[in-house]
Backbone as JSON Lines, residues from 0, in Angstrom:
{"i":0,"aa":"M","n":[125.89,348.84,189.88],"ca":[125.57,347.56,189.31],"c":[124.29,347.04,189.96]}
{"i":1,"aa":"E","n":[123.39,346.56,189.16],"ca":[122.13,346.0,189.64],"c":[122.11,344.5,189.4]}
{"i":2,"aa":"R","n":[121.39,343.8,190.28],"ca":[121.22,342.36,190.13],"c":[119.74,342.06,190.23]}
{"i":3,"aa":"S","n":[119.31,341.08,189.46],"ca":[117.91,340.69,189.46],"c":[117.82,339.21,189.11]}
{"i":4,"aa":"S","n":[116.64,338.66,189.29],"ca":[116.43,337.26,188.92],"c":[115.41,337.18,187.8]}
{"i":5,"aa":"D","n":[115.52,336.14,187.01],"ca":[114.53,335.82,185.99],"c":[113.95,334.47,186.38]}
{"i":6,"aa":"I","n":[112.85,334.5,187.13],"ca":[112.28,333.28,187.69],"c":[111.84,332.31,186.61]}
{"i":7,"aa":"A","n":[111.33,332.8,185.51],"ca":[110.82,331.93,184.44],"c":[111.95,331.19,183.72]}
{"i":8,"aa":"R","n":[113.09,331.87,183.52],"ca":[114.21,331.25,182.81],"c":[115.22,330.59,183.74]}
{"i":9,"aa":"G","n":[115.1,330.81,185.03],"ca":[116.04,330.22,185.97],"c":[117.42,330.82,185.87]}
{"i":10,"aa":"S","n":[117.51,332.15,185.94],"ca":[118.83,332.78,185.84],"c":[118.9,334.03,186.71]}
{"i":11,"aa":"I","n":[120.13,334.41,187.01],"ca":[120.43,335.65,187.72],"c":[120.99,336.62,186.69]}
{"i":12,"aa":"L","n":[120.51,337.84,186.71],"ca":[120.96,338.86,185.76],"c":[121.76,339.92,186.49]}
{"i":13,"aa":"R","n":[122.83,340.37,185.85],"ca":[123.62,341.48,186.38],"c":[123.67,342.57,185.32]}
{"i":14,"aa":"V","n":[123.31,343.79,185.7],"ca":[123.36,344.93,184.8],"c":[124.43,345.88,185.32]}
{"i":15,"aa":"D","n":[125.49,346.11,184.52],"ca":[126.55,346.98,184.99],"c":[126.23,348.44,184.67]}
{"i":16,"aa":"D","n":[127.13,349.33,185.04],"ca":[126.89,350.77,184.89],"c":[126.74,351.2,183.43]}
{"i":17,"aa":"D","n":[127.28,350.4,182.49],"ca":[127.15,350.69,181.06],"c":[125.93,350.0,180.44]}
{"i":18,"aa":"L","n":[125.06,349.46,181.3],"ca":[123.84,348.76,180.89],"c":[124.12,347.46,180.14]}
{"i":19,"aa":"H","n":[125.29,346.89,180.35],"ca":[125.6,345.57,179.81],"c":[124.97,344.52,180.72]}
{"i":20,"aa":"V","n":[124.24,343.58,180.16],"ca":[123.55,342.55,180.94],"c":[124.33,341.24,180.85]}
{"i":21,"aa":"S","n":[124.65,340.67,182.01],"ca":[125.25,339.34,182.1],"c":[124.19,338.4,182.64]}
{"i":22,"aa":"D","n":[124.08,337.24,182.03],"ca":[123.04,336.26,182.39],"c":[123.74,335.03,182.95]}
{"i":23,"aa":"F","n":[123.45,334.68,184.2],"ca":[124.04,333.51,184.85],"c":[122.96,332.45,184.98]}
{"i":24,"aa":"A","n":[123.01,331.45,184.12],"ca":[121.98,330.41,184.08],"c":[122.13,329.45,185.26]}
{"i":25,"aa":"L","n":[121.0,329.08,185.84],"ca":[120.93,328.09,186.91],"c":[120.19,326.88,186.38]}
{"i":26,"aa":"A","n":[119.96,325.9,187.22],"ca":[119.15,324.75,186.82],"c":[117.76,325.25,186.42]}
{"i":27,"aa":"P","n":[117.16,324.68,185.37],"ca":[115.87,325.18,184.9],"c":[114.76,325.19,185.96]}
{"i":28,"aa":"D","n":[114.83,324.29,186.93],"ca":[113.79,324.23,187.96],"c":[114.12,325.05,189.2]}
{"i":29,"aa":"S","n":[115.17,325.85,189.18],"ca":[115.61,326.57,190.38],"c":[114.66,327.69,190.79]}
{"i":30,"aa":"R","n":[114.07,328.39,189.84],"ca":[113.13,329.48,190.09],"c":[113.68,330.53,191.06]}
{"i":31,"aa":"P","n":[114.8,331.19,190.7],"ca":[115.37,332.21,191.59],"c":[114.36,333.32,191.85]}
{"i":32,"aa":"H","n":[114.33,333.77,193.09],"ca":[113.28,334.71,193.49],"c":[113.87,335.98,194.1]}
{"i":33,"aa":"A","n":[114.28,335.94,195.34],"ca":[114.82,337.12,196.02],"c":[116.32,337.23,195.75]}
{"i":34,"aa":"V","n":[116.82,338.44,195.62],"ca":[118.24,338.69,195.38],"c":[118.69,339.83,196.29]}
{"i":35,"aa":"I","n":[119.83,339.63,196.96],"ca":[120.46,340.71,197.72],"c":[121.94,340.73,197.38]}
{"i":36,"aa":"A","n":[122.52,341.9,197.36],"ca":[123.93,342.05,196.99],"c":[124.76,342.47,198.2]}
{"i":37,"aa":"D","n":[126.03,342.06,198.17],"ca":[127.0,342.56,199.12],"c":[128.2,343.05,198.32]}
{"i":38,"aa":"D","n":[129.33,343.27,198.96],"ca":[130.49,343.84,198.28],"c":[131.12,342.92,197.23]}
{"i":39,"aa":"T","n":[130.89,341.62,197.32],"ca":[131.61,340.68,196.44],"c":[130.71,339.87,195.51]}
{"i":40,"aa":"G","n":[129.41,340.09,195.56],"ca":[128.51,339.32,194.7],"c":[127.09,339.44,195.19]}
{"i":41,"aa":"C","n":[126.33,338.36,195.03],"ca":[124.95,338.4,195.51],"c":[124.5,337.03,195.99]}
{"i":42,"aa":"W","n":[123.5,337.07,196.86],"ca":[122.81,335.9,197.37],"c":[121.43,335.87,196.72]}
{"i":43,"aa":"F","n":[120.87,334.68,196.55],"ca":[119.54,334.58,195.97],"c":[118.88,333.29,196.45]}
{"i":44,"aa":"T","n":[117.55,333.32,196.48],"ca":[116.8,332.12,196.83],"c":[116.5,331.33,195.57]}
{"i":45,"aa":"E","n":[116.46,330.01,195.7],"ca":[116.03,329.13,194.62],"c":[114.74,328.47,195.1]}
{"i":46,"aa":"W","n":[113.66,329.14,194.8],"ca":[112.35,328.75,195.29],"c":[111.99,327.33,194.89]}
{"i":47,"aa":"G","n":[112.23,326.95,193.66],"ca":[111.84,325.63,193.16],"c":[112.66,324.48,193.7]}
{"i":48,"aa":"T","n":[113.88,324.72,194.15],"ca":[114.75,323.64,194.64],"c":[115.07,323.75,196.13]}
{"i":49,"aa":"N","n":[114.48,324.74,196.81],"ca":[114.68,324.92,198.25],"c":[116.16,325.1,198.6]}
{"i":50,"aa":"R","n":[116.83,325.96,197.8],"ca":[118.24,326.25,198.05],"c":[118.48,327.75,198.15]}
{"i":51,"aa":"L","n":[119.61,328.07,198.75],"ca":[120.14,329.42,198.79],"c":[121.36,329.41,197.87]}
{"i":52,"aa":"G","n":[121.46,330.4,197.01],"ca":[122.59,330.45,196.09],"c":[123.43,331.69,196.3]}
{"i":53,"aa":"R","n":[124.67,331.59,195.87],"ca":[125.61,332.71,195.94],"c":[126.37,332.76,194.63]}
{"i":54,"aa":"I","n":[126.45,333.93,194.04],"ca":[127.25,334.11,192.83],"c":[128.15,335.31,193.03]}
{"i":55,"aa":"T","n":[129.43,335.14,192.72],"ca":[130.39,336.22,192.87],"c":[130.39,337.1,191.63]}
{"i":56,"aa":"A","n":[131.04,338.23,191.71],"ca":[131.15,339.13,190.56],"c":[131.85,338.45,189.39]}
{"i":57,"aa":"E","n":[132.67,337.46,189.67],"ca":[133.37,336.73,188.61],"c":[132.52,335.61,188.01]}
{"i":58,"aa":"G","n":[131.36,335.35,188.61],"ca":[130.47,334.32,188.09],"c":[130.6,332.97,188.77]}
{"i":59,"aa":"D","n":[131.38,332.88,189.86],"ca":[131.51,331.62,190.6],"c":[130.22,331.37,191.38]}
{"i":60,"aa":"L","n":[129.66,330.19,191.22],"ca":[128.37,329.84,191.8],"c":[128.52,328.8,192.9]}
{"i":61,"aa":"A","n":[127.81,329.02,194.02],"ca":[127.71,328.03,195.1],"c":[126.24,327.95,195.49]}
{"i":62,"aa":"E","n":[125.78,326.75,195.81],"ca":[124.39,326.55,196.21],"c":[124.36,325.76,197.52]}
{"i":63,"aa":"F","n":[123.4,326.11,198.38],"ca":[123.3,325.52,199.7],"c":[121.88,325.02,199.93]}
{"i":64,"aa":"D","n":[121.76,323.75,200.28],"ca":[120.47,323.12,200.5],"c":[119.84,323.63,201.8]}
{"i":65,"aa":"L","n":[118.58,324.03,201.74],"ca":[117.86,324.53,202.9],"c":[116.83,323.53,203.41]}
{"i":66,"aa":"S","n":[116.84,322.31,202.9],"ca":[115.89,321.28,203.35],"c":[116.04,321.09,204.86]}
{"i":67,"aa":"G","n":[114.93,320.93,205.52],"ca":[114.94,320.75,206.97],"c":[114.82,322.05,207.74]}
{"i":68,"aa":"I","n":[114.98,323.18,207.05],"ca":[114.83,324.48,207.71],"c":[113.44,325.05,207.44]}
{"i":69,"aa":"G","n":[113.05,325.03,206.19],"ca":[111.76,325.59,205.77],"c":[111.45,325.16,204.35]}
{"i":70,"aa":"E","n":[110.33,325.6,203.84],"ca":[109.91,325.25,202.49],"c":[109.75,326.51,201.65]}
{"i":71,"aa":"E","n":[110.22,326.46,200.42],"ca":[110.06,327.52,199.42],"c":[110.57,328.87,199.91]}
{"i":72,"aa":"P","n":[111.9,329.08,199.89],"ca":[112.48,330.35,200.34],"c":[112.07,331.5,199.41]}
{"i":73,"aa":"H","n":[111.63,332.6,200.01],"ca":[111.17,333.75,199.23],"c":[111.97,335.01,199.5]}
{"i":74,"aa":"G","n":[112.12,335.42,200.75],"ca":[112.74,336.7,201.07],"c":[114.12,336.54,201.66]}
{"i":75,"aa":"L","n":[114.95,337.57,201.48],"ca":[116.32,337.56,202.0],"c":[116.67,338.89,202.63]}
{"i":76,"aa":"A","n":[117.51,338.84,203.64],"ca":[118.12,340.04,204.23],"c":[119.49,339.64,204.75]}
{"i":77,"aa":"L","n":[120.42,340.55,204.71],"ca":[121.77,340.32,205.2],"c":[122.04,341.33,206.3]}
{"i":78,"aa":"D","n":[122.4,340.82,207.5],"ca":[122.65,341.77,208.59],"c":[124.13,342.11,208.69]}
{"i":79,"aa":"G","n":[124.47,343.01,209.57],"ca":[125.84,343.49,209.72],"c":[126.81,342.46,210.29]}
{"i":80,"aa":"D","n":[126.28,341.36,210.82],"ca":[127.14,340.3,211.37],"c":[127.38,339.17,210.38]}
{"i":81,"aa":"G","n":[126.92,339.33,209.13],"ca":[127.13,338.3,208.11],"c":[126.1,337.18,208.13]}
{"i":82,"aa":"V","n":[125.01,337.37,208.86],"ca":[123.94,336.37,208.88],"c":[122.97,336.67,207.74]}
{"i":83,"aa":"I","n":[122.63,335.65,206.99],"ca":[121.65,335.77,205.92],"c":[120.33,335.29,206.48]}
{"i":84,"aa":"W","n":[119.32,336.17,206.47],"ca":[118.0,335.83,206.98],"c":[117.14,335.42,205.8]}
{"i":85,"aa":"V","n":[116.54,334.25,205.91],"ca":[115.72,333.69,204.84],"c":[114.29,333.56,205.35]}
{"i":86,"aa":"A","n":[113.35,334.13,204.59],"ca":[111.93,333.99,204.9],"c":[111.33,332.96,203.95]}
{"i":87,"aa":"F","n":[110.67,331.97,204.5],"ca":[110.08,330.89,203.72],"c":[108.58,331.09,203.56]}
{"i":88,"aa":"E","n":[108.03,330.55,202.48],"ca":[106.59,330.64,202.25],"c":[105.79,330.02,203.37]}
{"i":89,"aa":"S","n":[106.38,329.03,204.05],"ca":[105.69,328.35,205.14],"c":[105.57,329.2,206.4]}
{"i":90,"aa":"G","n":[106.17,330.41,206.41],"ca":[106.09,331.29,207.57],"c":[107.32,331.24,208.46]}
{"i":91,"aa":"V","n":[108.26,330.36,208.19],"ca":[109.48,330.23,208.97],"c":[110.47,331.31,208.51]}
{"i":92,"aa":"V","n":[111.17,331.92,209.46],"ca":[112.28,332.82,209.17],"c":[113.5,332.25,209.87]}
{"i":93,"aa":"A","n":[114.59,332.07,209.13],"ca":[115.79,331.44,209.71],"c":[117.03,332.25,209.36]}
{"i":94,"aa":"G","n":[117.94,332.34,210.32],"ca":[119.23,332.96,210.08],"c":[120.24,331.89,209.71]}
{"i":95,"aa":"V","n":[120.97,332.14,208.63],"ca":[121.95,331.18,208.12],"c":[123.3,331.87,208.08]}
{"i":96,"aa":"R","n":[124.3,331.23,208.65],"ca":[125.67,331.74,208.58],"c":[126.5,330.71,207.83]}
{"i":97,"aa":"L","n":[127.08,331.15,206.71],"ca":[127.86,330.23,205.87],"c":[129.3,330.64,205.81]}
């Protein structure tokens, strides 16, 4: 299963093994950018709203405000301890544990 973002439409896309595409719409100004997957879903940055998002395989969505940490989240990494590393356009890199 592959996951990707559609920054222009503000959505997260999931492509399953049969090439079926599921589209998970976010707020139009969210501008999802980076996407990383784990065993139960995926994490993604919302560049336009300065949030980190999580969507499960079932489509359950949670969003987390990153204001005060950095501006315009771009890159993501997930380490073996469950820390999500977020790289911001401003040059800040922060570890987030949720």
